[in-house]
Structure formats: C-alpha cells, structure tokens
mmCIF file of C-alpha atoms in Angstrom:
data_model
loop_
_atom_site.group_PDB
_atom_site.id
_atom_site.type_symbol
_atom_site.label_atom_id
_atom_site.label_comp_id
_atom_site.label_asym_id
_atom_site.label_seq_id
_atom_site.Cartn_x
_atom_site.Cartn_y
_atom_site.Cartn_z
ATOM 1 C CA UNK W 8 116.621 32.593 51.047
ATOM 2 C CA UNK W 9 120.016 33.271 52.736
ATOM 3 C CA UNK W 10 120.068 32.440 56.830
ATOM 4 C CA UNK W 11 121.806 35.386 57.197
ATOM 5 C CA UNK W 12 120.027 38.710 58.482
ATOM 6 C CA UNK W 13 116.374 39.267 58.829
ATOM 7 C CA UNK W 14 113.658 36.145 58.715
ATOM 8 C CA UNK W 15 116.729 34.285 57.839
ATOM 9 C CA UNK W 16 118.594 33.218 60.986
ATOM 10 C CA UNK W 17 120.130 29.689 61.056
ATOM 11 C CA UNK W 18 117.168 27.151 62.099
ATOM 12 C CA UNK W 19 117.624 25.009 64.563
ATOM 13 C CA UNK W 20 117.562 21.243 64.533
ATOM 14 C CA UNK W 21 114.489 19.769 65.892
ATOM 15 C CA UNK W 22 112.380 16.648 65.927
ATOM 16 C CA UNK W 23 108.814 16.916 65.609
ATOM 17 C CA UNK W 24 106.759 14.547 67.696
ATOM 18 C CA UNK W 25 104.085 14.756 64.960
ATOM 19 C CA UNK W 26 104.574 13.980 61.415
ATOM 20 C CA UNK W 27 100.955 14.309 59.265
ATOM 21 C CA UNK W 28 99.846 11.957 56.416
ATOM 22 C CA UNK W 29 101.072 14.022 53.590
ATOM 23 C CA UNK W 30 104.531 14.486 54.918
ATOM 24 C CA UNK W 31 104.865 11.131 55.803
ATOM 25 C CA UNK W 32 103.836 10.412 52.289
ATOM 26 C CA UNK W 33 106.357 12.794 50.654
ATOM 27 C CA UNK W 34 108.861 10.962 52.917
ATOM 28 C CA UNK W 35 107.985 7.808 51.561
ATOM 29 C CA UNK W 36 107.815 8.672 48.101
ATOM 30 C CA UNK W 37 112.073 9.755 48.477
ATOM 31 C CA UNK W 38 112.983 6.601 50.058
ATOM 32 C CA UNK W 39 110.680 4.293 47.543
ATOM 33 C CA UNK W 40 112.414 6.207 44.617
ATOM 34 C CA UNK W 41 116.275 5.128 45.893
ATOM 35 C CA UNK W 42 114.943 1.360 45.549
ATOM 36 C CA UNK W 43 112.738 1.856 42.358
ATOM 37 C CA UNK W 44 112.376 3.955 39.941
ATOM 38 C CA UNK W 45 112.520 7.955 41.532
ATOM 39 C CA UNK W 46 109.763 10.314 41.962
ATOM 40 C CA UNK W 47 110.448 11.490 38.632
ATOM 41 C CA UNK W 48 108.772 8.111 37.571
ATOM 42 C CA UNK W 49 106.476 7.516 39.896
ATOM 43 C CA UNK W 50 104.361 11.053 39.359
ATOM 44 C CA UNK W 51 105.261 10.811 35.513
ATOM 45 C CA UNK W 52 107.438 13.237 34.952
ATOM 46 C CA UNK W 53 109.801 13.057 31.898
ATOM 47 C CA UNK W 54 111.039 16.741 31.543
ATOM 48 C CA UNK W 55 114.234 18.110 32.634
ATOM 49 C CA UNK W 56 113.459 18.458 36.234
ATOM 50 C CA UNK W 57 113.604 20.045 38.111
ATOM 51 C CA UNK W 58 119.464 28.019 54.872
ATOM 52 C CA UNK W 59 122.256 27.130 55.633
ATOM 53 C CA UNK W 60 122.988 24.388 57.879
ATOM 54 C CA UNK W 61 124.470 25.829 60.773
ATOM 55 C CA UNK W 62 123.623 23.016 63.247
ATOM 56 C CA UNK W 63 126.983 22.267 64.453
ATOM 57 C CA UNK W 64 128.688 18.923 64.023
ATOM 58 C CA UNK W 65 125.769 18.173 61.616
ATOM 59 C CA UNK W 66 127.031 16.230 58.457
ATOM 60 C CA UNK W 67 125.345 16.733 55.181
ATOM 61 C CA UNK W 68 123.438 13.751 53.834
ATOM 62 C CA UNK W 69 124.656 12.187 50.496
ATOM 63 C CA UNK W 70 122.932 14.005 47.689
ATOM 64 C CA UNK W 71 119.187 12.731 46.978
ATOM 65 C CA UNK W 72 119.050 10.524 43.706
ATOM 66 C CA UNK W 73 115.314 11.789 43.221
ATOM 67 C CA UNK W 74 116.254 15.308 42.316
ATOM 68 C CA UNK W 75 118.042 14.566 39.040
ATOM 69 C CA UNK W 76 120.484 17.556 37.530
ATOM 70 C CA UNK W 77 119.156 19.584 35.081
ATOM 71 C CA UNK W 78 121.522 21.932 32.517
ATOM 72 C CA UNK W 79 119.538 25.651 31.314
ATOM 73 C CA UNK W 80 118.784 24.691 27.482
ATOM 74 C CA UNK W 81 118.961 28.068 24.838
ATOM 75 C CA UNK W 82 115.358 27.306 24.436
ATOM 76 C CA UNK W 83 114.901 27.832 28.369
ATOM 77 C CA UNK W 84 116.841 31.163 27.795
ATOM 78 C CA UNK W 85 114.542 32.222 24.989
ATOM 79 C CA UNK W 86 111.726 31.130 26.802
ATOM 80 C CA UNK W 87 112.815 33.125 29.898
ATOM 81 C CA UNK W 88 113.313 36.223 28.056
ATOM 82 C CA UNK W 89 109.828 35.964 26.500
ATOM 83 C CA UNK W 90 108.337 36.076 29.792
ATOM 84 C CA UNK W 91 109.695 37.987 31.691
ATOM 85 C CA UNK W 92 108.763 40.182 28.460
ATOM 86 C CA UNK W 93 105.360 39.317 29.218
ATOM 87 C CA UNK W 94 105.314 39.330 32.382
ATOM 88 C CA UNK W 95 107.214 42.903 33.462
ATOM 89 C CA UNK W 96 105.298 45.145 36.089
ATOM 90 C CA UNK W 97 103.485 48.215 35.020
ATOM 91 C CA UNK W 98 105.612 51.230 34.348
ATOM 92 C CA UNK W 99 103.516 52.537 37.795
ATOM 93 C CA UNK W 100 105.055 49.890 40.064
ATOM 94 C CA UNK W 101 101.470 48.525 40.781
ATOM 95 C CA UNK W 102 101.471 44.871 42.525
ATOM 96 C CA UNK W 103 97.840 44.318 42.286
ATOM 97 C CA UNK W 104 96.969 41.638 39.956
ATOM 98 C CA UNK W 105 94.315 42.432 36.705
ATOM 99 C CA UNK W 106 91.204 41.548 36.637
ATOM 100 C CA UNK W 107 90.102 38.549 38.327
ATOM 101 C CA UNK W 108 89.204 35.832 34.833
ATOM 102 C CA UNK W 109 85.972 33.927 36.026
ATOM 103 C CA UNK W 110 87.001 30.331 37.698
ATOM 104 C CA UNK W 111 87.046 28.443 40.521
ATOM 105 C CA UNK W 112 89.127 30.666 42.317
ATOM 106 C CA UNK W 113 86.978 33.912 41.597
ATOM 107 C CA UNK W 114 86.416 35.509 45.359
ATOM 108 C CA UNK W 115 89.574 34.245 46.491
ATOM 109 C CA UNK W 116 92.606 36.233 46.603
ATOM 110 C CA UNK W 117 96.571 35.487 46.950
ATOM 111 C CA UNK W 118 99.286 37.602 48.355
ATOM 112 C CA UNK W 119 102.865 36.452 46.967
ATOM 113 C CA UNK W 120 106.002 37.586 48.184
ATOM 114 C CA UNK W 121 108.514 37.442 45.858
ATOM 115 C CA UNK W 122 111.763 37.116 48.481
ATOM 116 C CA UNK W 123 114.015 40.207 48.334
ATOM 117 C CA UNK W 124 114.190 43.042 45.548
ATOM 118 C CA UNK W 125 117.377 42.696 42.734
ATOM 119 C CA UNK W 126 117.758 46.415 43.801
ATOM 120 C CA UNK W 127 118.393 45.670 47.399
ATOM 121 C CA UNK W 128 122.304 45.571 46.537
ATOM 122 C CA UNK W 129 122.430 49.001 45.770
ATOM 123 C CA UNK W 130 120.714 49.704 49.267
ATOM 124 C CA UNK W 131 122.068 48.401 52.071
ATOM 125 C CA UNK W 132 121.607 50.941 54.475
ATOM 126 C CA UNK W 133 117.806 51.078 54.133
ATOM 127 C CA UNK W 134 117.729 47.181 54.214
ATOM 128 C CA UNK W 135 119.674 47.085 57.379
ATOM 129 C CA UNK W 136 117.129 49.287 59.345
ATOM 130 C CA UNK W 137 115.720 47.741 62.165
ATOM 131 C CA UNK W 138 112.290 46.776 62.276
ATOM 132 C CA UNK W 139 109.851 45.336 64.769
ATOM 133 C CA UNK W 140 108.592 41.595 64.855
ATOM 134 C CA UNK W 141 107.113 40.825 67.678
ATOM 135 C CA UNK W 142 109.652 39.061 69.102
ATOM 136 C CA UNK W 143 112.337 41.432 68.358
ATOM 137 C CA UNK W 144 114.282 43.730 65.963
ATOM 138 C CA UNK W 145 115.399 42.391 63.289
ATOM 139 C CA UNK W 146 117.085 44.350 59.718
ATOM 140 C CA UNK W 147 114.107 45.532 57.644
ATOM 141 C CA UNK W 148 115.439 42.792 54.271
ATOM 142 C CA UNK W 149 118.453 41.100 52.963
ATOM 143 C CA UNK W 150 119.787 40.537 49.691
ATOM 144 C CA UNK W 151 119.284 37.151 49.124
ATOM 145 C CA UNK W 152 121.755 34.980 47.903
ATOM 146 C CA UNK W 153 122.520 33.654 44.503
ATOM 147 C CA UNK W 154 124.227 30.977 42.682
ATOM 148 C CA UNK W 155 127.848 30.330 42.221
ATOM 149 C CA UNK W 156 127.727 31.766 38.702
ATOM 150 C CA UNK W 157 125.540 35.058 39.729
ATOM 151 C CA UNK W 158 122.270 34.169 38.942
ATOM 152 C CA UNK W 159 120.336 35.805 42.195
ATOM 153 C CA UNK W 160 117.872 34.577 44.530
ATOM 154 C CA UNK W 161 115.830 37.995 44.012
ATOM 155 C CA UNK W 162 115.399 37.044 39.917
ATOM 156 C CA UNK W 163 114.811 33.975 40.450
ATOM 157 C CA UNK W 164 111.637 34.687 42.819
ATOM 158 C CA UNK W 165 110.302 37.256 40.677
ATOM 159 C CA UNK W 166 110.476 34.727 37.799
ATOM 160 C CA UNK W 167 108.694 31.674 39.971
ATOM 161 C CA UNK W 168 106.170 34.234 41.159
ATOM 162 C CA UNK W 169 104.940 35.664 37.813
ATOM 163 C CA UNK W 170 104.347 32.193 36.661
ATOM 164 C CA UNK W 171 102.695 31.464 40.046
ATOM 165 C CA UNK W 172 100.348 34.747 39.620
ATOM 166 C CA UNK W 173 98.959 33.432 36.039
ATOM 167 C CA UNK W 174 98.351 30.289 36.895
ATOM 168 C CA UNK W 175 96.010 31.585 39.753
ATOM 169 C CA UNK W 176 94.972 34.327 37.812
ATOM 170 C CA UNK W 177 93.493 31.844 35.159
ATOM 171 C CA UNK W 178 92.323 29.903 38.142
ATOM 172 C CA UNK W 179 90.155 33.478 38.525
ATOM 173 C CA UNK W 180 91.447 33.835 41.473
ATOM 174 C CA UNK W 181 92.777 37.898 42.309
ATOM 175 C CA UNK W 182 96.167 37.955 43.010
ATOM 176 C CA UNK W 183 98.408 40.575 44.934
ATOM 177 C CA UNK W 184 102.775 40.693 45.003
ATOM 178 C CA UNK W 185 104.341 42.153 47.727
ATOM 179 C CA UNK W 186 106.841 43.842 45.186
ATOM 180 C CA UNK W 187 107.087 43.423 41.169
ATOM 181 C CA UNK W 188 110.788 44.387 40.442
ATOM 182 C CA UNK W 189 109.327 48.260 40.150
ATOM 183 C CA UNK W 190 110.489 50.097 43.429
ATOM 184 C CA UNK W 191 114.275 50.482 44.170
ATOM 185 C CA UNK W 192 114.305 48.117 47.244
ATOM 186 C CA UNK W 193 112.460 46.296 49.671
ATOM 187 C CA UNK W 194 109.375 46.237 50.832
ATOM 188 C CA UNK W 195 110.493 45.246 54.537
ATOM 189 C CA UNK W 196 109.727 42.399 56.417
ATOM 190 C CA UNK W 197 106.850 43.861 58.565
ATOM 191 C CA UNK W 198 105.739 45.755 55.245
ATOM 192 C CA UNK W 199 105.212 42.415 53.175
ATOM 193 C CA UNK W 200 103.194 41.232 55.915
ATOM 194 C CA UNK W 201 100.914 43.924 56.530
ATOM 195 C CA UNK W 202 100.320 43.654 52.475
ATOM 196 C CA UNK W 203 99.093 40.459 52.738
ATOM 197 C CA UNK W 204 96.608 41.558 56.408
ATOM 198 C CA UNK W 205 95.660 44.190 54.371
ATOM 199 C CA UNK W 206 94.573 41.781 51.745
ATOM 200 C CA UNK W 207 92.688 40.077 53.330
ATOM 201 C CA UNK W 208 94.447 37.405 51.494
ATOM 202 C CA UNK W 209 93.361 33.807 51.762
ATOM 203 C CA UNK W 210 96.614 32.796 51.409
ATOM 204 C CA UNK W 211 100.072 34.302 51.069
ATOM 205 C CA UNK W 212 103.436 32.544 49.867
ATOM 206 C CA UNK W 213 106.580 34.413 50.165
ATOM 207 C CA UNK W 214 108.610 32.525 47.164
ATOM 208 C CA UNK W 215 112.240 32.047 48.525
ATOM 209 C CA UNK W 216 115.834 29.721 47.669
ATOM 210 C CA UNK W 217 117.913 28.882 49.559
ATOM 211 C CA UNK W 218 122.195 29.787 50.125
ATOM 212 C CA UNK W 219 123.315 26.274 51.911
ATOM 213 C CA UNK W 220 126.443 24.398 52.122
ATOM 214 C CA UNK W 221 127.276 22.514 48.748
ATOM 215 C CA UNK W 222 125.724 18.987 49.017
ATOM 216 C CA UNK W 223 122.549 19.976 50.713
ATOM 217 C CA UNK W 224 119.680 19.646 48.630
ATOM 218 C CA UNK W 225 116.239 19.982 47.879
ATOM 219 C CA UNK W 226 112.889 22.059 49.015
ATOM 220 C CA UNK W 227 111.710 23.072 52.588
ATOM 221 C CA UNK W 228 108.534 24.977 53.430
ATOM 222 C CA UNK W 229 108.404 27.130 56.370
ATOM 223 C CA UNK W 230 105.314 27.342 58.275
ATOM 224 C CA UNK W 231 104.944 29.740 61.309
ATOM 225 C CA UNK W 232 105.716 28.365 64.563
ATOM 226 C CA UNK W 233 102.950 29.576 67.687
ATOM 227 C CA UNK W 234 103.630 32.796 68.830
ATOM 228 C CA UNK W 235 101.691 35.413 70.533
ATOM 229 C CA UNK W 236 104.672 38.424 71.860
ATOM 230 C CA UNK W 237 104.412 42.363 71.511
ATOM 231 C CA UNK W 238 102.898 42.762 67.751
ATOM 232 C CA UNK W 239 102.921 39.196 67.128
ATOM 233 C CA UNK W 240 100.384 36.553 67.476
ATOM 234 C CA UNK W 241 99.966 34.086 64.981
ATOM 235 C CA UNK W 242 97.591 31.549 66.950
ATOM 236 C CA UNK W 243 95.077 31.635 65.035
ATOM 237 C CA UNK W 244 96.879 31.177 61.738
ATOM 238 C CA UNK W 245 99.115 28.295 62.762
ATOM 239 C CA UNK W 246 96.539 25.121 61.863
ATOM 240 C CA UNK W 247 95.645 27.210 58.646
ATOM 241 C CA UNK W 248 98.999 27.984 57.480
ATOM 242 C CA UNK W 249 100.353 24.465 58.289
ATOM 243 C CA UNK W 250 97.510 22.862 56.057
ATOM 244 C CA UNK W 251 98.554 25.389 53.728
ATOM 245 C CA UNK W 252 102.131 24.026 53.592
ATOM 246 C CA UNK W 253 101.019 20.590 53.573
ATOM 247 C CA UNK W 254 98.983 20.709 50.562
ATOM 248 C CA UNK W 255 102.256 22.853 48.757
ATOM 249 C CA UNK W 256 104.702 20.504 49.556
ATOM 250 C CA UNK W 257 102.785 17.526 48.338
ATOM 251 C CA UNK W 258 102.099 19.097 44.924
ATOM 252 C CA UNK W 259 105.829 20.466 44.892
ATOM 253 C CA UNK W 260 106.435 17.004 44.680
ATOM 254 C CA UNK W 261 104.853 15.356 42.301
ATOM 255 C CA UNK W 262 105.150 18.685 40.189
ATOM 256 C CA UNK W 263 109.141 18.830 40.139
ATOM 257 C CA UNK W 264 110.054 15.727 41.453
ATOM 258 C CA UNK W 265 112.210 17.273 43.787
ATOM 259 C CA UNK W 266 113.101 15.585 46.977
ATOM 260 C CA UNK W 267 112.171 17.365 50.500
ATOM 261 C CA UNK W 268 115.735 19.392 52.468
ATOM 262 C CA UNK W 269 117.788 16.669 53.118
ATOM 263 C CA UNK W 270 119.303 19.103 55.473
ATOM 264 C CA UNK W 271 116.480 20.453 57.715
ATOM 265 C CA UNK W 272 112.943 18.810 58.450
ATOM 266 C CA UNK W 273 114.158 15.523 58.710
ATOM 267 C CA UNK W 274 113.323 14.805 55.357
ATOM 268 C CA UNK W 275 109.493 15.957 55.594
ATOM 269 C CA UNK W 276 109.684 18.556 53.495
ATOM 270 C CA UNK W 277 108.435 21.193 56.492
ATOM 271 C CA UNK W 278 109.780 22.956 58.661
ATOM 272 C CA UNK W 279 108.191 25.159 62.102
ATOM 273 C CA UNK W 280 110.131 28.463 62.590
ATOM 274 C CA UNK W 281 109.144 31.303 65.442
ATOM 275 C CA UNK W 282 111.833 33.870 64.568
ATOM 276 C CA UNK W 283 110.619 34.759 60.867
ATOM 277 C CA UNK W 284 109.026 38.295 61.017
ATOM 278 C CA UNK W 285 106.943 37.484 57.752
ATOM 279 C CA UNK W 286 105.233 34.979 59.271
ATOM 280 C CA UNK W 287 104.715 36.690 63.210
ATOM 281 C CA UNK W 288 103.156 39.608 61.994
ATOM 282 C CA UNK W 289 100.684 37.837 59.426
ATOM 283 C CA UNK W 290 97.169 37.371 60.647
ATOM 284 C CA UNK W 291 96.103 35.111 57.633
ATOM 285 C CA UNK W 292 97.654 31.705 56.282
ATOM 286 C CA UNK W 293 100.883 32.107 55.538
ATOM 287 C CA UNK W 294 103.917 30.067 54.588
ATOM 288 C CA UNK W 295 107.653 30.510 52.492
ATOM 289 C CA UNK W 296 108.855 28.146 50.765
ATOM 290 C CA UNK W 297 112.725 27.499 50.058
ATOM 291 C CA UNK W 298 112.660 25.998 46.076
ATOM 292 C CA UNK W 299 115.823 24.373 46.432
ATOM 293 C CA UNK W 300 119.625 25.723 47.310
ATOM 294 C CA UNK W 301 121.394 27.641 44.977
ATOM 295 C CA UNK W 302 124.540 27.024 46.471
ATOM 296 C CA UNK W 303 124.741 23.206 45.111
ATOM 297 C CA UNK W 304 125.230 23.098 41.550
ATOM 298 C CA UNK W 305 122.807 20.438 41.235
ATOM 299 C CA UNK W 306 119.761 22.488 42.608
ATOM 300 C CA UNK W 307 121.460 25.347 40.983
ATOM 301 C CA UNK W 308 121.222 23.758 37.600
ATOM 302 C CA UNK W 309 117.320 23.290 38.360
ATOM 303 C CA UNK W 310 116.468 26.367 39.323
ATOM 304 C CA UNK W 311 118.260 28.432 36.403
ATOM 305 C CA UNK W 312 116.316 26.137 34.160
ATOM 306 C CA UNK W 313 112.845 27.811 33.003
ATOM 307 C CA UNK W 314 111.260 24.507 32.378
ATOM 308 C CA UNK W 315 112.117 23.606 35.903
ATOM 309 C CA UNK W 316 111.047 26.973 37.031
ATOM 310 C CA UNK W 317 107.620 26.742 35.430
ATOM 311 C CA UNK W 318 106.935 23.204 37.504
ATOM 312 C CA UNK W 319 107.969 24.722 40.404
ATOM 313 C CA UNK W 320 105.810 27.488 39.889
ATOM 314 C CA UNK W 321 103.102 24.767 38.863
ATOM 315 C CA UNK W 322 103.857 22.906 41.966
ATOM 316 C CA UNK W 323 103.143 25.915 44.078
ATOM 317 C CA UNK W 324 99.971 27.041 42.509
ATOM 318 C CA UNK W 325 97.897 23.401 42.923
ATOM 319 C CA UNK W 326 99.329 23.443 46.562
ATOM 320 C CA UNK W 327 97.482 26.766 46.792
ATOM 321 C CA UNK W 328 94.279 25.609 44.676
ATOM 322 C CA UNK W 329 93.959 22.951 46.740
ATOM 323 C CA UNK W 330 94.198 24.398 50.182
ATOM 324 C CA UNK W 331 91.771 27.346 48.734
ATOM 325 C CA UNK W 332 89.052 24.527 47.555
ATOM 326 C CA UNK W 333 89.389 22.649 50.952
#
C-alpha cells in the first residue's frame, strides 16, 4: 500500500501504552534472532524467505538481519505463471468463492481485499472521486505502488490473495474477494467494505505492500483504531479485529520469517489507524496487512519471489484459521 491518497495517508508516530503477549513475543523473537540464530531458524524455516515514513526527523533503523534477501528463481516464474493459470477469475468477473470443501472452516466465511485493481492506471479519474468515510472524504482508490523494477503492488495482492483463498477454501471455509482482476478498476474504498458487511464475513483481510523509503523493512498490520463519526462506527469491531491481527502477525512470523516494520509500530508488528475508510465503514473484524515494502530491494526481492509469496499467503491464512477457531 502507498501512503499516498485514500486509506493511505502517512501514519503517525505513536506509542502504545499497551503491548499484548503475542506482540511482545514477535518483538522478542527479532531481537533473540540478532544474537542467535534468526527467526528463520528458530521457526524452521530453510526456504528462500521470504507507508511511507513521513514522521519528520525520523531516521530509518538499520535493516533487520531476520528478513534475509531472497532473488525470484525461473522455477518461481514458472510456478507463478502456473497459477495464476489456475487461479484466473471467471470470464463473468464473479468474486464469490466455489463451493465451500467440507472442513473445519465449513460455516465460516472470509472477505479478502486484494489492495487496488492493475487497471486502476488506466482510470484515474474514477479513482480520484470522492467518497464518504465517516470521518471524511477521501478519493474512492489509488494505484498502489510497485517496485523499482515495475512489478506492482495491485499483482502482487491478487497473487497473495488467490493463494490465501485456497488455502481457506480447503480449510472449507467460503471465501469472498472484493475484486478478482475482472472489472476495469476499483471497487472503492466504501465499496470493499460494504462487500465484506454484506458478507457477513467473519473476517476480512484487505492484502496490501507497502511504497516506503529504501531501508525500511518488513510487515505491519493495520487494525482499526475506535471510531464512531457520521457513517462510521467501528466500536464494536475494534477488540475483534485487533485479536484478528494478533493471531496474523504471529503466524506471519513464523511462516516467512519476516521481521515486524522496523519503521512504524515500534517493532510490534501492529499498528492502530482511525483515518482508513476500509476499516471505518466495516461492521465485522477487519484488518490490512502491509507484506513488506516494495520500495527496498531487499523486501522487494521477497515479495517478487513465489515461494516467498506462497508463505506469506500461508502466514496469513493460519492467522485467520486461528482467530476463526478461537
């Protein structure tokens, strides 16, 4: 996710009196890995791993040794390709998912919001509309960012979030996008929430990345901040969505071994926003999650990689399993 334009305004620094038991873990696990061994180790991982910080007078932190660089093999490439083969929308445009498998899950269904449309270039004066959060106006989308060599934040969530919906779908759980790379651009920001109201969803993840300064690094999820203005109220989703985030970030983890932002959340891995119009207007759990920042080449080099792509994706799913099992 770019900070630039709608749900994607600069945050603002912020200490949090509170830290919980799994982000204090997950802040423990980056600091034990500089001394020992890494994440990577500790969780036993052995594959190929894997906004903008507009604070002013903030300095970047040294780049994390527990998110190791990763290079895009040709089998990643091929493997891609076959997938997104695979795993192409319906010629009708449909999000819905297929029919739910029997599992676990079965009952239970996810909204997920792949971040921005690839088509949303070609658009700009529909995504610049204004729409209505709560709190304000704000343009109905962006188009995302990308990384230095073109590969786009919009591609890159589709990608996550197909491998996100089988997982869940083999889970049996029923499982709803936002947008499948069918319609020409969009949907807006109040339009991908009301998807996921509609729903009824038990949960909803709106699948982001991030466009940073080079040298800031690593994975942030966004949970919605207490709000209750004009259309908005998201009381009653705030303790949900925040376990919800929780349980994500820990799995994100020890599925990637990617370290938490070491440029927002103070290292926790979370981070409370109130001006995010896909989180205001939800009335069920709801979080986003920024995979890493496509502006470093480090992360970049992670998250062109398909291998690293299907951990995240992994990461993401068990966060989501877990929160839906309690």
């Amino acid at each position: 996710m770019s900070y630039v334009g709608p749900d994607f305004d600069p945050p603002q620094p912020r200490r949090s009196p509170l830290r919980r038991p799994l982000t204090v873990t997950v802040a423990a696990l980056v600091v034990g890995a500089v001394v020992g061994l890494g994440v990577w180790q500790a969780v036993g991982d052995s594959g190929d791993g894997s906004g903008t910080n507009s604070a002013a007078g903030r300095s970047p932190h040294p780049t994390p040794t527990t998110a190791p660089s990763a290079t895009p093999s040709p089998s990643d490439d091929a493997k891609d390709a076959d997938e997104t083969k695979a795993a192409s929308p319906t010629p009708s445009g449909s999000s819905a998912s297929g029919p739910a498998a029997s599992g676990p899950l079965k009952g239970k269904v996810v909204v997920i919001d792949p971040g921005h449309n690839p088509g949303n270039f070609q658009h700009t004066t529909e995504i610049n509309r204004q729409v209505n959060i709560g709190t304000g106006m704000k343009e109905c989308d962006t188009t995302g960012t990308s990384t230095n060599n073109g590969y786009t934040e919009a591609k890159f969530t589709l990608d996550v979030s197909r491998r996100v919906r089988t997982i869940l779908e083999q889970q049996g759980a029923t499982v709803k996008f936002t947008q499948d790379g069918a319609r020409a651009w969009g949907p807006c920001i109040d339009e991908r929430a009301r998807i996921g109201n509609e729903a009824k969803a038990d949960a909803v993840v709106s699948i982001h990345a991030d466009g940073s300064a080079a040298g800031n690094r690593g994975f942030h999820v966004i949970l919605p901040g207490s709000v209750h203005k004009g259309a908005a109220d998201t009381r009653p989703i705030v303790a949900s969505s925040r376990e919800l985030g929780e349980r994500i970030a820990g799995n994100f983890v020890r599925a990637t071994g990617s370290a938490p932002s070491n440029y927002v959340g103070e290292r926790t891995g979370l981070v409370t926003r109130q001006d995010l119009g896909g989180l205001n207007l939800s009335t069920v759990p709801k979080v986003f999650i920024e995979c890493g920042n496509m502006r470093d080449t480090n992360d970049a080099a992670l998250l062109t990689s398909g291998a690293w792509r299907q951990k995240a994706a992994q990461g993401i799913s068990e966060g989501i399993v877990s929160f839906l099992r309690g």
